[in-house]
mmCIF file of C-alpha atoms and ligand atoms in Angstrom:
data_model
loop_
_atom_site.group_PDB
_atom_site.id
_atom_site.type_symbol
_atom_site.label_atom_id
_atom_site.label_comp_id
_atom_site.label_asym_id
_atom_site.label_seq_id
_atom_site.Cartn_x
_atom_site.Cartn_y
_atom_site.Cartn_z
ATOM 1 C CA UNK A 1 7.799 -19.312 1.308
ATOM 2 C CA UNK A 2 7.154 -19.333 5.028
ATOM 3 C CA UNK A 3 6.715 -15.708 6.124
ATOM 4 C CA UNK A 4 3.687 -13.475 6.125
ATOM 5 C CA UNK A 5 3.157 -10.549 3.753
ATOM 6 C CA UNK A 6 0.875 -7.813 5.073
ATOM 7 C CA UNK A 7 0.174 -4.639 3.103
ATOM 8 C CA UNK A 8 -1.404 -1.336 4.088
ATOM 9 C CA UNK A 9 -3.440 0.649 1.596
ATOM 10 C CA UNK A 10 -5.480 3.810 1.625
ATOM 11 C CA UNK A 11 -5.505 7.469 0.689
ATOM 12 C CA UNK A 12 -2.990 10.063 1.758
ATOM 13 C CA UNK A 13 -3.404 11.200 5.330
ATOM 14 C CA UNK A 14 -5.046 7.948 6.477
ATOM 15 C CA UNK A 15 -2.262 7.318 9.011
ATOM 16 C CA UNK A 16 -0.747 4.286 7.265
ATOM 17 C CA UNK A 17 2.836 4.840 8.376
ATOM 18 C CA UNK A 18 1.821 5.219 12.052
ATOM 19 C CA UNK A 19 -0.256 2.043 11.876
ATOM 20 C CA UNK A 20 2.590 0.142 10.152
ATOM 21 C CA UNK A 21 4.926 1.134 12.999
ATOM 22 C CA UNK A 22 2.424 0.258 15.734
ATOM 23 C CA UNK A 23 1.690 -3.126 14.163
ATOM 24 C CA UNK A 24 5.400 -3.960 13.861
ATOM 25 C CA UNK A 25 5.937 -3.024 17.531
ATOM 26 C CA UNK A 26 3.040 -5.263 18.599
ATOM 27 C CA UNK A 27 4.384 -8.204 16.580
ATOM 28 C CA UNK A 28 7.918 -7.739 17.952
ATOM 29 C CA UNK A 29 6.537 -7.637 21.505
ATOM 30 C CA UNK A 30 5.068 -11.073 20.759
ATOM 31 C CA UNK A 31 8.538 -12.309 19.801
ATOM 32 C CA UNK A 32 7.974 -12.236 16.028
ATOM 33 C CA UNK A 33 10.344 -10.787 13.426
ATOM 34 C CA UNK A 34 8.629 -7.934 11.602
ATOM 35 C CA UNK A 35 10.223 -5.988 8.754
ATOM 36 C CA UNK A 36 8.620 -2.711 7.679
ATOM 37 C CA UNK A 37 9.020 -1.311 4.191
ATOM 38 C CA UNK A 38 7.236 0.802 1.581
ATOM 39 C CA UNK A 39 6.380 1.341 -2.068
ATOM 40 C CA UNK A 40 7.593 3.379 -3.766
ATOM 41 C CA UNK A 41 11.007 3.659 -2.111
ATOM 42 C CA UNK A 42 11.729 0.368 -0.333
ATOM 43 C CA UNK A 43 15.147 0.003 -2.017
ATOM 44 C CA UNK A 44 17.973 2.457 -2.915
ATOM 45 C CA UNK A 45 16.880 2.394 -6.585
ATOM 46 C CA UNK A 46 13.263 2.726 -5.458
ATOM 47 C CA UNK A 47 14.105 5.912 -3.538
ATOM 48 C CA UNK A 48 15.401 7.452 -6.780
ATOM 49 C CA UNK A 49 12.254 6.323 -8.599
ATOM 50 C CA UNK A 50 10.091 7.739 -5.777
ATOM 51 C CA UNK A 51 11.776 11.134 -6.134
ATOM 52 C CA UNK A 52 10.976 11.185 -9.874
ATOM 53 C CA UNK A 53 7.408 10.012 -9.363
ATOM 54 C CA UNK A 54 6.555 12.637 -6.793
ATOM 55 C CA UNK A 55 8.214 15.575 -8.563
ATOM 56 C CA UNK A 56 8.011 15.154 -12.378
ATOM 57 C CA UNK A 57 5.030 15.478 -14.668
ATOM 58 C CA UNK A 58 4.560 12.342 -16.769
ATOM 59 C CA UNK A 59 1.955 10.346 -18.657
ATOM 60 C CA UNK A 60 -0.238 7.950 -16.692
ATOM 61 C CA UNK A 61 1.400 5.008 -18.504
ATOM 62 C CA UNK A 62 4.912 6.163 -17.606
ATOM 63 C CA UNK A 63 3.794 6.704 -14.029
ATOM 64 C CA UNK A 64 2.494 3.143 -13.798
ATOM 65 C CA UNK A 65 5.631 1.653 -15.348
ATOM 66 C CA UNK A 66 7.805 3.525 -12.844
ATOM 67 C CA UNK A 67 5.701 2.274 -9.923
ATOM 68 C CA UNK A 68 6.046 -1.208 -11.449
ATOM 69 C CA UNK A 69 9.837 -0.863 -11.765
ATOM 70 C CA UNK A 70 10.018 0.166 -8.111
ATOM 71 C CA UNK A 71 7.803 -2.811 -7.204
ATOM 72 C CA UNK A 72 9.802 -5.341 -9.259
ATOM 73 C CA UNK A 73 12.996 -4.277 -7.483
ATOM 74 C CA UNK A 74 11.321 -4.184 -4.055
ATOM 75 C CA UNK A 75 9.787 -7.642 -4.417
ATOM 76 C CA UNK A 76 13.000 -9.296 -5.583
ATOM 77 C CA UNK A 77 15.512 -7.498 -3.356
ATOM 78 C CA UNK A 78 13.487 -7.043 -0.163
ATOM 79 C CA UNK A 79 10.103 -8.757 0.132
ATOM 80 C CA UNK A 80 10.814 -12.271 -1.163
ATOM 81 C CA UNK A 81 14.187 -12.655 0.627
ATOM 82 C CA UNK A 82 12.599 -11.564 3.952
ATOM 83 C CA UNK A 83 9.637 -13.920 3.475
ATOM 84 C CA UNK A 84 12.032 -16.759 2.695
ATOM 85 C CA UNK A 85 13.721 -16.065 6.052
ATOM 86 C CA UNK A 86 10.310 -16.493 7.689
ATOM 87 C CA UNK A 87 9.813 -12.797 8.540
ATOM 88 C CA UNK A 88 6.573 -10.880 8.639
ATOM 89 C CA UNK A 89 6.899 -8.204 5.965
ATOM 90 C CA UNK A 90 4.662 -5.162 6.395
ATOM 91 C CA UNK A 91 4.592 -2.898 3.353
ATOM 92 C CA UNK A 92 3.158 0.598 3.288
ATOM 93 C CA UNK A 93 1.460 0.231 -0.156
ATOM 94 C CA UNK A 94 1.825 -2.423 -2.872
ATOM 95 C CA UNK A 95 0.106 -3.399 -6.142
ATOM 96 C CA UNK A 96 -3.395 -2.404 -4.957
ATOM 97 C CA UNK A 97 -2.178 1.218 -4.864
ATOM 98 C CA UNK A 98 -1.558 1.059 -8.607
ATOM 99 C CA UNK A 99 -4.936 -0.533 -9.271
ATOM 100 C CA UNK A 100 -6.624 2.207 -7.205
ATOM 101 C CA UNK A 101 -4.576 5.257 -8.331
ATOM 102 C CA UNK A 102 -3.496 4.435 -11.889
ATOM 103 C CA UNK A 103 -6.505 2.185 -12.635
ATOM 104 C CA UNK A 104 -9.549 3.723 -10.965
ATOM 105 C CA UNK A 105 -7.967 7.171 -10.474
ATOM 106 C CA UNK A 106 -6.256 7.762 -13.851
ATOM 107 C CA UNK A 107 -8.472 5.434 -15.865
ATOM 108 C CA UNK A 108 -5.797 3.014 -17.163
ATOM 109 C CA UNK A 109 -7.270 -0.407 -18.062
ATOM 110 C CA UNK A 110 -7.087 -2.795 -15.113
ATOM 111 C CA UNK A 111 -6.319 -5.698 -17.483
ATOM 112 C CA UNK A 112 -3.145 -4.004 -18.700
ATOM 113 C CA UNK A 113 -2.107 -3.120 -15.153
ATOM 114 C CA UNK A 114 -2.526 -6.766 -14.123
ATOM 115 C CA UNK A 115 -0.569 -8.033 -17.156
ATOM 116 C CA UNK A 116 2.392 -5.803 -16.340
ATOM 117 C CA UNK A 117 2.084 -6.723 -12.658
ATOM 118 C CA UNK A 118 2.296 -10.431 -13.506
ATOM 119 C CA UNK A 119 5.778 -9.753 -14.854
ATOM 120 C CA UNK A 120 6.771 -7.294 -12.140
ATOM 121 C CA UNK A 121 5.693 -9.244 -9.050
ATOM 122 C CA UNK A 122 5.050 -12.775 -10.365
ATOM 123 C CA UNK A 123 2.625 -14.755 -8.226
ATOM 124 C CA UNK A 124 3.328 -12.879 -4.974
ATOM 125 C CA UNK A 125 0.121 -11.680 -3.281
ATOM 126 C CA UNK A 126 -0.296 -10.186 0.187
ATOM 127 C CA UNK A 127 -1.739 -12.593 2.765
ATOM 128 C CA UNK A 128 -3.731 -9.724 4.278
ATOM 129 C CA UNK A 129 -4.298 -6.161 3.100
ATOM 130 C CA UNK A 130 -5.453 -3.514 5.524
ATOM 131 C CA UNK A 131 -7.370 -0.708 3.855
ATOM 132 C CA UNK A 132 -7.496 2.425 5.982
ATOM 133 C CA UNK A 133 -10.609 4.022 4.611
ATOM 134 C CA UNK A 134 -11.595 7.645 5.030
ATOM 135 C CA UNK A 135 -13.143 10.407 2.917
ATOM 136 C CA UNK A 136 -10.472 12.152 0.788
ATOM 137 C CA UNK A 137 -11.372 15.551 2.263
ATOM 138 C CA UNK A 138 -10.490 14.270 5.739
ATOM 139 C CA UNK A 139 -7.217 12.692 4.635
ATOM 140 C CA UNK A 140 -6.007 15.660 2.603
ATOM 141 C CA UNK A 141 -6.843 18.056 5.435
ATOM 142 C CA UNK A 142 -4.457 16.119 7.726
ATOM 143 C CA UNK A 143 -1.438 16.744 5.436
ATOM 144 C CA UNK A 144 0.879 19.707 5.880
ATOM 145 C CA UNK A 145 2.469 19.566 2.407
ATOM 146 C CA UNK A 146 1.148 18.119 -0.827
ATOM 147 C CA UNK A 147 3.267 16.178 -3.364
ATOM 148 C CA UNK A 148 2.373 15.809 -7.059
ATOM 149 C CA UNK A 149 -0.271 13.109 -6.577
ATOM 150 C CA UNK A 150 -1.752 14.672 -3.494
ATOM 151 C CA UNK A 151 -2.368 17.858 -5.501
ATOM 152 C CA UNK A 152 -4.795 16.015 -7.797
ATOM 153 C CA UNK A 153 -8.371 17.291 -7.681
ATOM 154 C CA UNK A 154 -10.876 15.884 -5.232
ATOM 155 C CA UNK A 155 -12.731 13.768 -7.830
ATOM 156 C CA UNK A 156 -9.500 11.904 -8.528
ATOM 157 C CA UNK A 157 -9.166 11.018 -4.847
ATOM 158 C CA UNK A 158 -12.835 10.056 -4.713
ATOM 159 C CA UNK A 159 -12.321 7.635 -7.632
ATOM 160 C CA UNK A 160 -9.283 6.195 -5.818
ATOM 161 C CA UNK A 161 -11.348 5.626 -2.677
ATOM 162 C CA UNK A 162 -14.183 4.027 -4.649
ATOM 163 C CA UNK A 163 -11.657 1.812 -6.433
ATOM 164 C CA UNK A 164 -10.147 0.611 -3.170
ATOM 165 C CA UNK A 165 -13.590 -0.221 -1.772
ATOM 166 C CA UNK A 166 -14.430 -2.144 -4.940
ATOM 167 C CA UNK A 167 -11.157 -4.100 -4.754
ATOM 168 C CA UNK A 168 -11.921 -4.887 -1.097
ATOM 169 C CA UNK A 169 -15.424 -6.124 -1.945
ATOM 170 C CA UNK A 170 -13.918 -8.412 -4.600
ATOM 171 C CA UNK A 171 -11.504 -10.070 -2.155
ATOM 172 C CA UNK A 172 -13.095 -10.008 1.295
ATOM 173 C CA UNK A 173 -10.844 -12.772 2.652
ATOM 174 C CA UNK A 174 -7.684 -10.771 1.939
ATOM 175 C CA UNK A 175 -8.929 -7.262 2.677
ATOM 176 C CA UNK A 176 -9.665 -5.786 6.073
ATOM 177 C CA UNK A 177 -11.383 -2.414 5.751
ATOM 178 C CA UNK A 178 -10.889 -0.196 8.805
ATOM 179 C CA UNK A 179 -12.611 3.145 9.382
ATOM 180 C CA UNK A 180 -9.603 5.481 9.605
ATOM 181 C CA UNK A 181 -11.609 8.395 10.987
ATOM 182 C CA UNK A 182 -11.377 6.626 14.373
ATOM 183 C CA UNK A 183 -8.577 7.319 16.861
ATOM 184 C CA UNK A 184 -5.120 5.797 16.184
ATOM 185 C CA UNK A 185 -5.629 3.424 19.108
ATOM 186 C CA UNK A 186 -9.020 2.229 17.861
ATOM 187 C CA UNK A 187 -7.658 1.659 14.349
ATOM 188 C CA UNK A 188 -4.698 -0.333 15.718
ATOM 189 C CA UNK A 189 -6.947 -2.381 18.005
ATOM 190 C CA UNK A 190 -9.161 -3.354 15.046
ATOM 191 C CA UNK A 191 -6.091 -4.410 13.041
ATOM 192 C CA UNK A 192 -4.628 -6.484 15.888
ATOM 193 C CA UNK A 193 -7.931 -8.193 16.557
ATOM 194 C CA UNK A 194 -8.336 -9.160 12.895
ATOM 195 C CA UNK A 195 -4.759 -10.429 12.529
ATOM 196 C CA UNK A 196 -4.562 -12.321 15.826
ATOM 197 C CA UNK A 197 -5.824 -15.713 14.568
ATOM 198 C CA UNK A 198 -3.298 -15.656 11.724
ATOM 199 C CA UNK A 199 -0.472 -14.586 14.066
ATOM 200 C CA UNK A 200 -1.290 -17.297 16.599
ATOM 201 C CA UNK A 201 -0.842 -19.911 13.888
ATOM 202 C CA UNK A 202 2.752 -18.857 13.155
HETATM 203 P P1 TMP B 301 2.940 7.569 0.069
HETATM 204 O O1 TMP B 301 2.955 9.030 0.284
HETATM 205 O O2 TMP B 301 1.819 6.861 0.715
HETATM 206 O O3 TMP B 301 4.259 6.927 0.294
HETATM 207 O O4 TMP B 301 2.658 7.324 -1.508
HETATM 208 C C1 TMP B 301 3.224 8.077 -2.473
HETATM 209 C C2 TMP B 301 2.222 8.435 -3.544
HETATM 210 O O5 TMP B 301 2.272 7.482 -4.605
HETATM 211 C C3 TMP B 301 0.770 8.462 -3.093
HETATM 212 O O6 TMP B 301 0.177 9.647 -3.611
HETATM 213 C C4 TMP B 301 0.136 7.274 -3.748
HETATM 214 C C5 TMP B 301 0.961 7.091 -4.983
HETATM 215 N N1 TMP B 301 1.031 5.737 -5.519
HETATM 216 C C6 TMP B 301 0.422 5.459 -6.750
HETATM 217 O O7 TMP B 301 -0.198 6.324 -7.340
HETATM 218 N N2 TMP B 301 0.545 4.206 -7.267
HETATM 219 C C7 TMP B 301 1.271 3.206 -6.650
HETATM 220 O O8 TMP B 301 1.364 2.087 -7.179
HETATM 221 C C8 TMP B 301 1.883 3.507 -5.374
HETATM 222 C C9 TMP B 301 2.674 2.441 -4.682
HETATM 223 C C10 TMP B 301 1.753 4.778 -4.850
#
């Protein structure tokens, strides 16, 4: 595998999709091939799964298995083939979302999540993960409409945020935590500065 796999994580309303787009534009301006994608919904099947996930009530276990099904398809059909072509793949969310939302948020055992993930994604791990961190109140206030997960109570979102920060502390070499209450430009500048050494090596 020769490409670079970069993931964005964080709560709703953190500005992930804007930052994914800005990062891809910056990389392309440097002559690099960047492919942007997302979970859930990075494949045609994944878009069907996303619709179910965001509209239907379901058990926490079912929810996790559907996110995993989306991820298994996404990794095999999109992420690995693009990495094998040497591209930089930037995904708006990946496995850490499940650890934060279904693990820390819903209380499913992290061990079980990781066992299922070993089958769903194999040994693939992001090279860098950018966590856009901000208080849930701030993120939720930025949204105009709320889907099923966004409607969860504030404590749920606080557990998700705490979970992300714990995951980041456990893997400081992979995670870059950026204060997402800053302006879009400041957030993007911090991301570019942190990624530059890795990009210059490509
Ligand atoms: P998005 O709006 O950022 O695309 O994410 C859709 C929702 O799915 C969001 O509320 C976070 C949630 N989610 C999980 O709960 N677990 C996961 O594994 C993923 C990928 C997303």
